Coordinates of C-alpha atoms in Angstrom, one line a residue:
X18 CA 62.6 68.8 9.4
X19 CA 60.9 68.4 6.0
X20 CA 57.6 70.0 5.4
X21 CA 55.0 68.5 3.6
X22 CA 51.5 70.2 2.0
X23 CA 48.6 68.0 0.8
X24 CA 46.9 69.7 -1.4
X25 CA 44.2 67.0 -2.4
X26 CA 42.0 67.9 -5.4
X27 CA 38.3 66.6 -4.8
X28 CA 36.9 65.1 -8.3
X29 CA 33.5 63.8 -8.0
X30 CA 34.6 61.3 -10.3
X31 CA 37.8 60.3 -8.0
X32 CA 35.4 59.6 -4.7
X33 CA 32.2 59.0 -4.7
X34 CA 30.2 57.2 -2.3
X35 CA 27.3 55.9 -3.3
X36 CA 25.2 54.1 -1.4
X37 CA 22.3 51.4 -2.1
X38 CA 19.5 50.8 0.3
X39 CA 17.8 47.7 -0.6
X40 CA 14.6 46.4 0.9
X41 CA 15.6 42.7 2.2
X42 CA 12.3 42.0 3.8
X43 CA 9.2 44.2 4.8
X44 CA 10.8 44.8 8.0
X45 CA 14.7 45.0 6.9
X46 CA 16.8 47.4 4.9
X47 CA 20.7 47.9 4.5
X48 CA 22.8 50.4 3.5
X49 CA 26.1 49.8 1.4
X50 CA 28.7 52.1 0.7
X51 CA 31.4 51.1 -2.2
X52 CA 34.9 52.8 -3.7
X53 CA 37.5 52.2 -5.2
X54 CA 40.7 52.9 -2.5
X55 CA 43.0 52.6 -4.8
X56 CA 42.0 56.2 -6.3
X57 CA 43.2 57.3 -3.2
X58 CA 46.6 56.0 -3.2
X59 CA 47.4 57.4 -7.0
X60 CA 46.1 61.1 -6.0
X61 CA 48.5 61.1 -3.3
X62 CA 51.1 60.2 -5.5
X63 CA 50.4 62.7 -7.8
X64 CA 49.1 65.5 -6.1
X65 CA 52.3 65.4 -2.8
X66 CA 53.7 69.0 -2.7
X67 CA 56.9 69.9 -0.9
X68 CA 58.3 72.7 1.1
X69 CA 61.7 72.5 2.2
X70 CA 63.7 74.0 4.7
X71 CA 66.5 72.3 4.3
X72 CA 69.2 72.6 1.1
X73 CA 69.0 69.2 0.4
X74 CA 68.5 68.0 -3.4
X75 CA 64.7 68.1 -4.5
X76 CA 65.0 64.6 -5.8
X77 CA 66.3 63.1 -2.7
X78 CA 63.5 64.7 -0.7
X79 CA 60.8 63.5 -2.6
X80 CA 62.3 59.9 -2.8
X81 CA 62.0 60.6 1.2
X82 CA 58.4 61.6 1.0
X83 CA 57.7 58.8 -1.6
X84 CA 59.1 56.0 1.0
X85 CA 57.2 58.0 3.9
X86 CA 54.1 57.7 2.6
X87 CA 54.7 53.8 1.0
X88 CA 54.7 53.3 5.4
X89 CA 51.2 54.5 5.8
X90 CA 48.0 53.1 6.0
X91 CA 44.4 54.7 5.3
X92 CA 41.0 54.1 7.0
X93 CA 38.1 54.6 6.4
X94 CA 34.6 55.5 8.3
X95 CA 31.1 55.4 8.0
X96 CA 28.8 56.7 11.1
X97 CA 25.3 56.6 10.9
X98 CA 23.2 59.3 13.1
X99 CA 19.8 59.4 13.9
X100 CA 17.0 57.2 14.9
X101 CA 19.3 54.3 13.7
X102 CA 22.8 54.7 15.0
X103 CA 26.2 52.8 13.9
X104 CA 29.7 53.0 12.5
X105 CA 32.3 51.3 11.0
X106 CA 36.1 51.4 10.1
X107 CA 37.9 49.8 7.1
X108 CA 41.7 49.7 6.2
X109 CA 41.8 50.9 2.6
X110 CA 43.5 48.3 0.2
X111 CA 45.9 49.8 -2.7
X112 CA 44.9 46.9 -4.8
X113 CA 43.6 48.4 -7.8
X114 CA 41.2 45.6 -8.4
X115 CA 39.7 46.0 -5.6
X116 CA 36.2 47.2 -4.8
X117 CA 35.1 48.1 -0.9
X118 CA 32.2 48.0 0.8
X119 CA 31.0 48.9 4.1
X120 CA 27.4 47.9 4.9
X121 CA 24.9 48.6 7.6
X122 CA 22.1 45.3 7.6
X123 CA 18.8 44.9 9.6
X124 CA 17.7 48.7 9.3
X125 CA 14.3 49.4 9.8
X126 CA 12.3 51.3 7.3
X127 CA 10.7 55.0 8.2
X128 CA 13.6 56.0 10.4
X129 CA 15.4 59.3 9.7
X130 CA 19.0 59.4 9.9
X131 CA 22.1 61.0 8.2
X132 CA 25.7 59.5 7.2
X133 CA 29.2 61.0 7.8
X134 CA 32.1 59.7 5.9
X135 CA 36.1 60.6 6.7
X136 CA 39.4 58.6 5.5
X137 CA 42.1 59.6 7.6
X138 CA 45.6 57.9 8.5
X139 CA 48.3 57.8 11.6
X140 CA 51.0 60.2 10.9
X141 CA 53.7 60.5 14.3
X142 CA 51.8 59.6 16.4
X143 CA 48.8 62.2 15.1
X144 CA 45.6 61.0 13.5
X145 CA 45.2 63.4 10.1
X146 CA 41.5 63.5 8.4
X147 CA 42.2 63.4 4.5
X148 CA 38.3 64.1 3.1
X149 CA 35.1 64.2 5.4
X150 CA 31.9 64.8 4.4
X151 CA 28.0 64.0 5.5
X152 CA 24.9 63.9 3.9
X153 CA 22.1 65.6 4.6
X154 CA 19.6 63.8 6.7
X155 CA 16.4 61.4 4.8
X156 CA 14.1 59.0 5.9
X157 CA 14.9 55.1 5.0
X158 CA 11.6 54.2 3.0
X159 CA 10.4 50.6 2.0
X160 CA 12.8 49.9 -1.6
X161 CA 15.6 50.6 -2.9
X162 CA 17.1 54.5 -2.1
X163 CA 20.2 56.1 -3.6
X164 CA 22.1 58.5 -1.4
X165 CA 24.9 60.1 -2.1
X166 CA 28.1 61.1 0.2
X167 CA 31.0 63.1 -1.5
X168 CA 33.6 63.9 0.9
X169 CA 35.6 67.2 0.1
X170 CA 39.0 67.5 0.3
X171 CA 41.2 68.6 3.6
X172 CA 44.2 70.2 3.4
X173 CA 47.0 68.9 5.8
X174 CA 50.1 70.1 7.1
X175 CA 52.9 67.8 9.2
X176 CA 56.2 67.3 9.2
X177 CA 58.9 64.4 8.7
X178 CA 61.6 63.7 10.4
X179 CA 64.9 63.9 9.3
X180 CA 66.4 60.6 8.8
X181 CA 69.8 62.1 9.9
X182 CA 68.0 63.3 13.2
X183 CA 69.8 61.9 16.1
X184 CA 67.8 59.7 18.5
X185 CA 67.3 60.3 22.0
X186 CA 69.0 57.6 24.4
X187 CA 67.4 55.3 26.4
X188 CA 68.3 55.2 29.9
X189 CA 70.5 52.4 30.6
X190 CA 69.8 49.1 32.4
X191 CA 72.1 50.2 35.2
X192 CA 69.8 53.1 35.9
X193 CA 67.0 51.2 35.8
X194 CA 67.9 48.3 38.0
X195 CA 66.8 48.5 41.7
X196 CA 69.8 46.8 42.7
X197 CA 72.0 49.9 42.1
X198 CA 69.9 52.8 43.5
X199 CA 72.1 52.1 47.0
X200 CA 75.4 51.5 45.0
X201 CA 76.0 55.5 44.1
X202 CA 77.1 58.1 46.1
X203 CA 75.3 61.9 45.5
X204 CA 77.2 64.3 44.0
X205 CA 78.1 67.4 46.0
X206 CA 78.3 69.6 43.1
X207 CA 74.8 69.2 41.8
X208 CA 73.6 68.3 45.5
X209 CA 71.8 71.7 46.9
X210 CA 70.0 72.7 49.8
X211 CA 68.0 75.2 48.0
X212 CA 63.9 73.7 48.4
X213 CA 62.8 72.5 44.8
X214 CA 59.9 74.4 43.1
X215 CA 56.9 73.4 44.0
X216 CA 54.0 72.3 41.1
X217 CA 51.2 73.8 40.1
X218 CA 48.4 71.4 41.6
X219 CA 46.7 69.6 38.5
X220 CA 43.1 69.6 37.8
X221 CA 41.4 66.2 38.2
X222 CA 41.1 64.3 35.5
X223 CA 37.2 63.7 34.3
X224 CA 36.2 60.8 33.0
X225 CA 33.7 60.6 30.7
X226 CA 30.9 57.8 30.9
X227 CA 27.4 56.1 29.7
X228 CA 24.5 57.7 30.9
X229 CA 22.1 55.2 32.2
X230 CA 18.4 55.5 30.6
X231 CA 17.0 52.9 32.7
X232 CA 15.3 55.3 35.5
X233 CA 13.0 56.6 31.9
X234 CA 11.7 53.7 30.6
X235 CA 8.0 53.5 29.8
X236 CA 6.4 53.0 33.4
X237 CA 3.0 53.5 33.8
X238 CA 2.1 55.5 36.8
X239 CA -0.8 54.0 39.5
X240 CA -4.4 54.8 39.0
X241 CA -5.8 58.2 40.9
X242 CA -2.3 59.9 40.2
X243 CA -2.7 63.7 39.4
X244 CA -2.0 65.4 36.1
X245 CA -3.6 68.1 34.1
X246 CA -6.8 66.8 33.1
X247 CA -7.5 65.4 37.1
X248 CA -6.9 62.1 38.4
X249 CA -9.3 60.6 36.5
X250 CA -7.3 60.0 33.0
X251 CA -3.7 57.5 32.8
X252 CA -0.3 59.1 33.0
X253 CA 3.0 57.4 32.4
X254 CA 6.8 58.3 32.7
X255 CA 9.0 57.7 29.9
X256 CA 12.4 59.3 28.9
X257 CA 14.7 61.5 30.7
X258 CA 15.4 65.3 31.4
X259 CA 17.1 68.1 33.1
X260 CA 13.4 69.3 35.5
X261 CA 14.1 70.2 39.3
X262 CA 17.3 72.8 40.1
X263 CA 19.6 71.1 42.9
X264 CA 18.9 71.0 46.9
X265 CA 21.2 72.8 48.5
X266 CA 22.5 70.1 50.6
X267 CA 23.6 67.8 47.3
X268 CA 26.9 68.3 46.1
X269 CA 28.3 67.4 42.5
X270 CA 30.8 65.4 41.1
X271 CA 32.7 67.1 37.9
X272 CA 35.1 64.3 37.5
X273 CA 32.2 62.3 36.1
X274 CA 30.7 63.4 33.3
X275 CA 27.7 61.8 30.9
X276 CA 27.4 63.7 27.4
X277 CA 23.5 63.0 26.2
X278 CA 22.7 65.4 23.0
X279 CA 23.8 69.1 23.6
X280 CA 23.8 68.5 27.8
X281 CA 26.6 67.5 29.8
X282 CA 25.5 65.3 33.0
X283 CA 27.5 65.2 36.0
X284 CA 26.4 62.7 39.9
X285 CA 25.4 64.3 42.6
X286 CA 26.0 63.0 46.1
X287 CA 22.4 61.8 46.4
X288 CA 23.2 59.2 43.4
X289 CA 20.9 61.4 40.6
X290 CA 22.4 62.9 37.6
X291 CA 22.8 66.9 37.1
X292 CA 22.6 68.9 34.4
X293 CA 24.6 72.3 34.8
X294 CA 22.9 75.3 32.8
X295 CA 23.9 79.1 32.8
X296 CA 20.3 80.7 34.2
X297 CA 18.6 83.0 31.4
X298 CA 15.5 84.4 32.8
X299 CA 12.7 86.3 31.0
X300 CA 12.0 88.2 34.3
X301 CA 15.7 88.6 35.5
X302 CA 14.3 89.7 38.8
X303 CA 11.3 87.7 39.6
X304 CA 11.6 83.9 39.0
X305 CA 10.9 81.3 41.5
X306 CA 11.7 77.7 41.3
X307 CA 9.5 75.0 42.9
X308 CA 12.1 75.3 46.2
X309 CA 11.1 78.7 46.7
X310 CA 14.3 79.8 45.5
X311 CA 14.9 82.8 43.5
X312 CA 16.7 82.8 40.3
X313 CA 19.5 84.3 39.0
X314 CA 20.7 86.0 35.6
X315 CA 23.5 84.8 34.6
X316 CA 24.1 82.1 37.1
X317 CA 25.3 78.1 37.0
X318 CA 23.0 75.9 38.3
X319 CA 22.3 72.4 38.6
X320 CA 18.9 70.8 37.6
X321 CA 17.9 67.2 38.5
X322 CA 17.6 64.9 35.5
X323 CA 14.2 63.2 36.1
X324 CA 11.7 61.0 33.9
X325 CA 9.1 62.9 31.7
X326 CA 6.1 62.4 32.8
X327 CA 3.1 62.1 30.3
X328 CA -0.6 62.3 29.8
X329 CA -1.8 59.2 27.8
X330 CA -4.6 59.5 24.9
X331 CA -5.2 56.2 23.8
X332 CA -7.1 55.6 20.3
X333 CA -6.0 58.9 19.1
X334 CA -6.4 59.0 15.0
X335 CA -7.1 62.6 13.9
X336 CA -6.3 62.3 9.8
X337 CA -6.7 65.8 10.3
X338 CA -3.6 66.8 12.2
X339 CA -1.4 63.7 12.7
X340 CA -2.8 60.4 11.4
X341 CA -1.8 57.5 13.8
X342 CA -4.9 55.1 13.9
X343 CA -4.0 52.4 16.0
X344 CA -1.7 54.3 18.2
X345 CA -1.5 56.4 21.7
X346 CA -0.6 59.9 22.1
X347 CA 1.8 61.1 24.8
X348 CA 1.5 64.8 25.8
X349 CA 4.3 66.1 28.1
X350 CA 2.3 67.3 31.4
X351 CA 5.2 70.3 31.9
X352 CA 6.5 72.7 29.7
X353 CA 10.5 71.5 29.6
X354 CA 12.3 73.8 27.4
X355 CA 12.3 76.6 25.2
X356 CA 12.3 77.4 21.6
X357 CA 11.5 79.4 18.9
X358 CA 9.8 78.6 15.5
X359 CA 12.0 80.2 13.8
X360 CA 15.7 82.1 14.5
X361 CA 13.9 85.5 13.0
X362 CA 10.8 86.7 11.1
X363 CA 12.4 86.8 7.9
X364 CA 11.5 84.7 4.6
X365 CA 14.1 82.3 3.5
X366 CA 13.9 82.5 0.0
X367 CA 9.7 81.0 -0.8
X368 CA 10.4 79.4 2.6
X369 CA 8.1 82.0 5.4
X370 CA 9.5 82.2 8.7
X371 CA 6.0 80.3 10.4
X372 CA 7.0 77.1 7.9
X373 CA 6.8 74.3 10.4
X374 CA 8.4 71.5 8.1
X375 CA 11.3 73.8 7.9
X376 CA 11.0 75.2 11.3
X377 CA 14.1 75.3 14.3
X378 CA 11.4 74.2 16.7
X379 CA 10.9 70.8 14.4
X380 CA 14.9 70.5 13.9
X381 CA 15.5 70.7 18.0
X382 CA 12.4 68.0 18.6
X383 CA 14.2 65.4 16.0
X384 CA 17.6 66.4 15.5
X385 CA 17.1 67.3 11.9
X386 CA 19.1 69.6 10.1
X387 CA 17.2 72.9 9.1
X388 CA 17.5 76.4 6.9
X389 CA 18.8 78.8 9.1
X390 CA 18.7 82.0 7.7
X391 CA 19.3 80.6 4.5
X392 CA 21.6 78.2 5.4
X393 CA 22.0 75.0 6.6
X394 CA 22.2 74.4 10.2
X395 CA 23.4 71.0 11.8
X396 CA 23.3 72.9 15.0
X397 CA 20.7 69.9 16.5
X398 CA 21.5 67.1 14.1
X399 CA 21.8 64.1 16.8
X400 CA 21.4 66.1 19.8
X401 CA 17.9 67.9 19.7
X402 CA 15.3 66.7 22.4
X403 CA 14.7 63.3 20.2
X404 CA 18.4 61.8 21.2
X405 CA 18.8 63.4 24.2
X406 CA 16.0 62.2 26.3
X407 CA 15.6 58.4 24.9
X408 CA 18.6 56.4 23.9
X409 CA 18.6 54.2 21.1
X410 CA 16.2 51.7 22.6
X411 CA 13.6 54.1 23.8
X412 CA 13.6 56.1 20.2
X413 CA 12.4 52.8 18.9
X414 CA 9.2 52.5 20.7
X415 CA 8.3 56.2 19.6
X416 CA 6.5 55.8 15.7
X417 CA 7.3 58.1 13.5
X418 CA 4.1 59.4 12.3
X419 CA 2.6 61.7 9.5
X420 CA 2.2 65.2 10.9
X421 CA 0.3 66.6 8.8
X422 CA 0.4 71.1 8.5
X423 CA -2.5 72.1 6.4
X424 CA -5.5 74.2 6.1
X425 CA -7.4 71.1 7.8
X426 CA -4.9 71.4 11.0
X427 CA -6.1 75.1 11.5
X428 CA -3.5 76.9 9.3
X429 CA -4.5 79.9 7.1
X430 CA -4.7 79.8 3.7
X431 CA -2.0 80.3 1.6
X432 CA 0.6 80.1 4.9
X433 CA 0.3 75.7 5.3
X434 CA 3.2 74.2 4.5
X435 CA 3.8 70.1 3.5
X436 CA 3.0 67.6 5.7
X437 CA 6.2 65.6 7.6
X438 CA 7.3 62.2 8.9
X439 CA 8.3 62.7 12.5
X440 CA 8.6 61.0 15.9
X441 CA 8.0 64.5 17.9
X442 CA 6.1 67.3 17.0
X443 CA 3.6 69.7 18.4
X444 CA 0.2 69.8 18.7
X445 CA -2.1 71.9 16.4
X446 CA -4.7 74.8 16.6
X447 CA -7.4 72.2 16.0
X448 CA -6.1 69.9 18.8
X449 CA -5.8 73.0 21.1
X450 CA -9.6 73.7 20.7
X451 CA -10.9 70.2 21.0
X452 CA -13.1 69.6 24.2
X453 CA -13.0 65.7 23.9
X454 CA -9.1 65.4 24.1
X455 CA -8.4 68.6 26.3
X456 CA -11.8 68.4 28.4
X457 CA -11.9 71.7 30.9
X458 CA -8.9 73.6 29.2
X459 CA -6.4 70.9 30.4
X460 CA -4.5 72.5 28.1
X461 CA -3.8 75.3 29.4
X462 CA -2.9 74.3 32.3
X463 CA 0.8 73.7 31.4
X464 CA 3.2 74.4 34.1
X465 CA 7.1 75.2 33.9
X466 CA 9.4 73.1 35.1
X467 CA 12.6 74.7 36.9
X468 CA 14.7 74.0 34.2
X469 CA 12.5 75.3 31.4
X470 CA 12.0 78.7 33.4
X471 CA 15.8 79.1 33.4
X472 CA 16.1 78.5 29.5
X473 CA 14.1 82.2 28.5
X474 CA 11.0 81.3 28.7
X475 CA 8.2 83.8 28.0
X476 CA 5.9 83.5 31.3
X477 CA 2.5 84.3 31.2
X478 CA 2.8 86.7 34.2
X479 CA 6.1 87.4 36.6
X480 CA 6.8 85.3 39.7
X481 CA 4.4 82.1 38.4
X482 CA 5.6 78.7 36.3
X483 CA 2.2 79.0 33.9
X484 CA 4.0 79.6 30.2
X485 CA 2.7 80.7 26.5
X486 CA 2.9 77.9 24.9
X487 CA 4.0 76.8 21.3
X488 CA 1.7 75.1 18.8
X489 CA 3.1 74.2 15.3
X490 CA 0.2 75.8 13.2
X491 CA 1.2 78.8 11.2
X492 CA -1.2 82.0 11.1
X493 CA -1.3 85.3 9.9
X494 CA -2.0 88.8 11.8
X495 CA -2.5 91.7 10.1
X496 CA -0.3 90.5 7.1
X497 CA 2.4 89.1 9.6
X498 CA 3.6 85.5 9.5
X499 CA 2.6 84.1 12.9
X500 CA 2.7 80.8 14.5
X501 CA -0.2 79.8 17.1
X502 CA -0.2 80.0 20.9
X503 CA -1.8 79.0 24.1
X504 CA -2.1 81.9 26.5
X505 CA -4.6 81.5 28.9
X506 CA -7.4 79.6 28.2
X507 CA -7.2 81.2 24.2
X508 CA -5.4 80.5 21.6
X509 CA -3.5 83.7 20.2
X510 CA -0.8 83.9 17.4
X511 CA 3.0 84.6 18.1
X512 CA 6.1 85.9 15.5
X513 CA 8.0 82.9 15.2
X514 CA 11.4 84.4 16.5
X515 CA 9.5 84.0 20.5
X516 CA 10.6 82.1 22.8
X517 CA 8.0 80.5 24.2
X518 CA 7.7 77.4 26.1
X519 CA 6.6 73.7 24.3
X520 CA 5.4 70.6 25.7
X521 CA 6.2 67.8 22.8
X522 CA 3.7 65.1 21.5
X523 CA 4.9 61.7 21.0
X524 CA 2.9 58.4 19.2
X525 CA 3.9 54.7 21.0
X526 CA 2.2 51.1 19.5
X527 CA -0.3 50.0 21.8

């Protein structure tokens, strides 16, 4: 066997991607990527190392190599993530003359997304990645953008055949015609009465399939139904999430699975969709789900995927805290999940650890990258709340709105942070003290879902589902970066490495 090394240097100048986002109508945008692929081609040429383990004459091997790699062909692809999703594959041409393009028309403006790039080509049989690379993630505004994706180099190890390798036989026709399985006669010598060795059973093969949004689209729910704020206000269902932990008569199929964001989805034998989480309880001792149930550190349960159900407020348009004239709010009724502001309570550089705009809470809500620690983190870049409880359809009902996080929202002085262009976010301080859209502390009156009091979530007392809840406004307390909280019927501040329970905000188009 010959052994081959790629050792591909990455020049911005040898592969750039550059792309142009031009504004075709008020409503339309697209997004072009262009190279040159012949680049490619010469830097292989010219950068092919070898490693032999044979004695066989340098030259000769690399005339080998040179007629290896003369068989190959190179792709390219372009994924777009976000609130705009898509993705395309190209051969690449050797043709020096030649120019590529790969372009993504009909975008919508105000969307946030991010690009990944990779070239790659089929070597035995084995796909082998050449370059990759992603952006980081931006918002597609109204004229023309310039984004940049440089895709750094890979390096790759495989091995060539010999050409002198023998080749394995076929069976022959004989042995594979019906007609002469009766015509031979076993022999005795390799004939034995000795019981053959018995196989290891095999695991059954899962199969991996579309989850099915349509139980969450937007349905509003019949007048007089219950919520928070009394019977009296409109409540709708919309999206999908893991809620309820499994009946003990419903049994679950793992050879189906559904993959939506960071969850894995498997049926259950009454037809619904579970969601199998680890239990981590803030009382390890004294948690009880809706069932009457008690919960368990450390153990694998199933919870019930199950439409989100909402509290509308129609007409909201606060230019203090979110502006969104023309538009209804949608508060979750239950607290779903938890989360912290922040990973720590450490400053990032300038960047204080109650920053919103750079927050992990706002990150998980969107599937945005963020500054973890100093770095950053694509640990919920398509898969934070955002992608996994709409699909693509649903995400484009939900506006993405200005969320605004200064002084005016409630934040102290000198602690506000810039304002941001979301489709989820949290409420603020302001909004948690407003009578006329939380009349009699509706509020607080947040309850836990199963699911959510499985995932750490700081309970307001042991052995009940009422949580502390997140806002986004940062605060100070007694010279410590805080974020705000419900606990109670008062707001209170938090450090922002809590986990404490959230229940998202949303904007729709009336």
């Amino acid at each position: 066997m010959r052994r081959v090394l790629f050792y591909i240097s990455f020049l911005l100048s040898f592969l750039l991607f550059t792309s142009c986002l031009q504004l075709n109508n008020e409503k339309s945008a697209s997004l072009s990527f262009s190279f040159d692929s012949s680049k490619l081609y010469r830097a292989l040429d010219e950068s092919t190392d070898t490693d032999s383990e044979t004695d066989s004459d340098t030259g000769s091997e690399n005339d080998t190599i040179s007629d290896f790699l003369n068989d190959l062909t190179f792709y390219v692809t372009i994924e777009v993530f976000g609130d705009y999703q898509n993705k395309q594959t190209i051969e690449l041409s050797a043709d020096a003359q030649e120019i590529q393009t790969i372009t993504f028309s009909d975008l919508v403006p105000n969307v946030q997304v991010y690009v990944t790039g990779s070239i790659y080509t089929e070597i035995l049989e084995q796909t082998l990645e050449l370059y990759s690379g992603k952006t980081d993630s931006f918002m597609i505004h109204e004229g023309s953008n310039d984004i940049v994706l440089s895709l750094n180099k890979l390096e790759l190890d495989f091995e060539i055949p010999d050409s002198d390798t023998e080749p394995v036989e076929a069976p022959s026709s004989e042995s594979n015609n019906p007609e002469n399985t009766n015509d031979s006669e076993p022999d005795p010598e390799t004939e034995s009465d000795e019981p053959s060795e018995s196989t290891e059973p095999t695991e059954p093969e899962v199969v991996i399939v579309d989850y099915d949004y349509s139980g969450g689209v937007y349905t509003e729910l019949p007048a007089g139904t219950s919520g928070t704020a009394g019977s009296s206000e409109s409540y709708v269902t919309f999206g999908m999430w893991p809620q309820t932990i499994k009946s003990a008569d419903v049994e679950i199929d793992t050879t189906q699975e559904a993959h939506c964001g960071d969850f894995v989805y498997c049926k259950g034998s009454d037809g619904e969709w579970y969601c199998k989480h680890t239990e981590d309880l803030y009382y390890e001792t004294n948690t009880t789900y809706s069932d009457g149930t008690s919960g368990e550190e450390g153990r694998e349960s199933w919870f019930k995927v199950e439409p989100i159900m909402w509290r509308v407020i129609s007409d909201y348009d606060d230019d203090g805290d979110t502006s969104t004239p023309g538009k209804t709010l949608l508060v979750a009724e239950k607290v779903i999940y938890s989360c912290a502001i922040n990973d720590d309570d450490n400053a990032r550089g300038e960047i204080l650890a109650n920053n919103y705009k750079e927050s992990r809470m706002r990150a998980f809500l969107n599937g945005y990258e963020y500054n973890k620690q100093g770095t950053q983190s694509s640990e919920f870049v398509s898969k934070g709340f955002l992608q996994t409880a709409f699909d693509s359809t649903l995400r484009q009902m939900i506006e993405t709105v200005t969320v605004r996080n200064g002084v005016e929202t409630g934040a102290e002085s000198g602690y506000e942070c810039e304002d941001t262009q979301d489709k989820v976010f949290l409420l603020t301080k302001n909004e948690g003290n407003d009578s006329s859209m939380f009349p009699d502390s509706s509020l607080y009156k947040h309850y836990c879902t199963d699911f959510a009091l499985a995932t750490s979530i700081s309970q307001a007392t042991s052995n009940t589902s009422v949580s502390e809840i997140w806002l986004r406004t940062p605060t100070v307390q007694s010279g410590t970066v805080c974020s705000a909280r419900i606990y109670s019927s008062s707001i209170y501040n938090s450090v922002p490495s809590c986990s404490l329970g959230f229940f998202p905000a949303i904007c729709i188009s009336e």
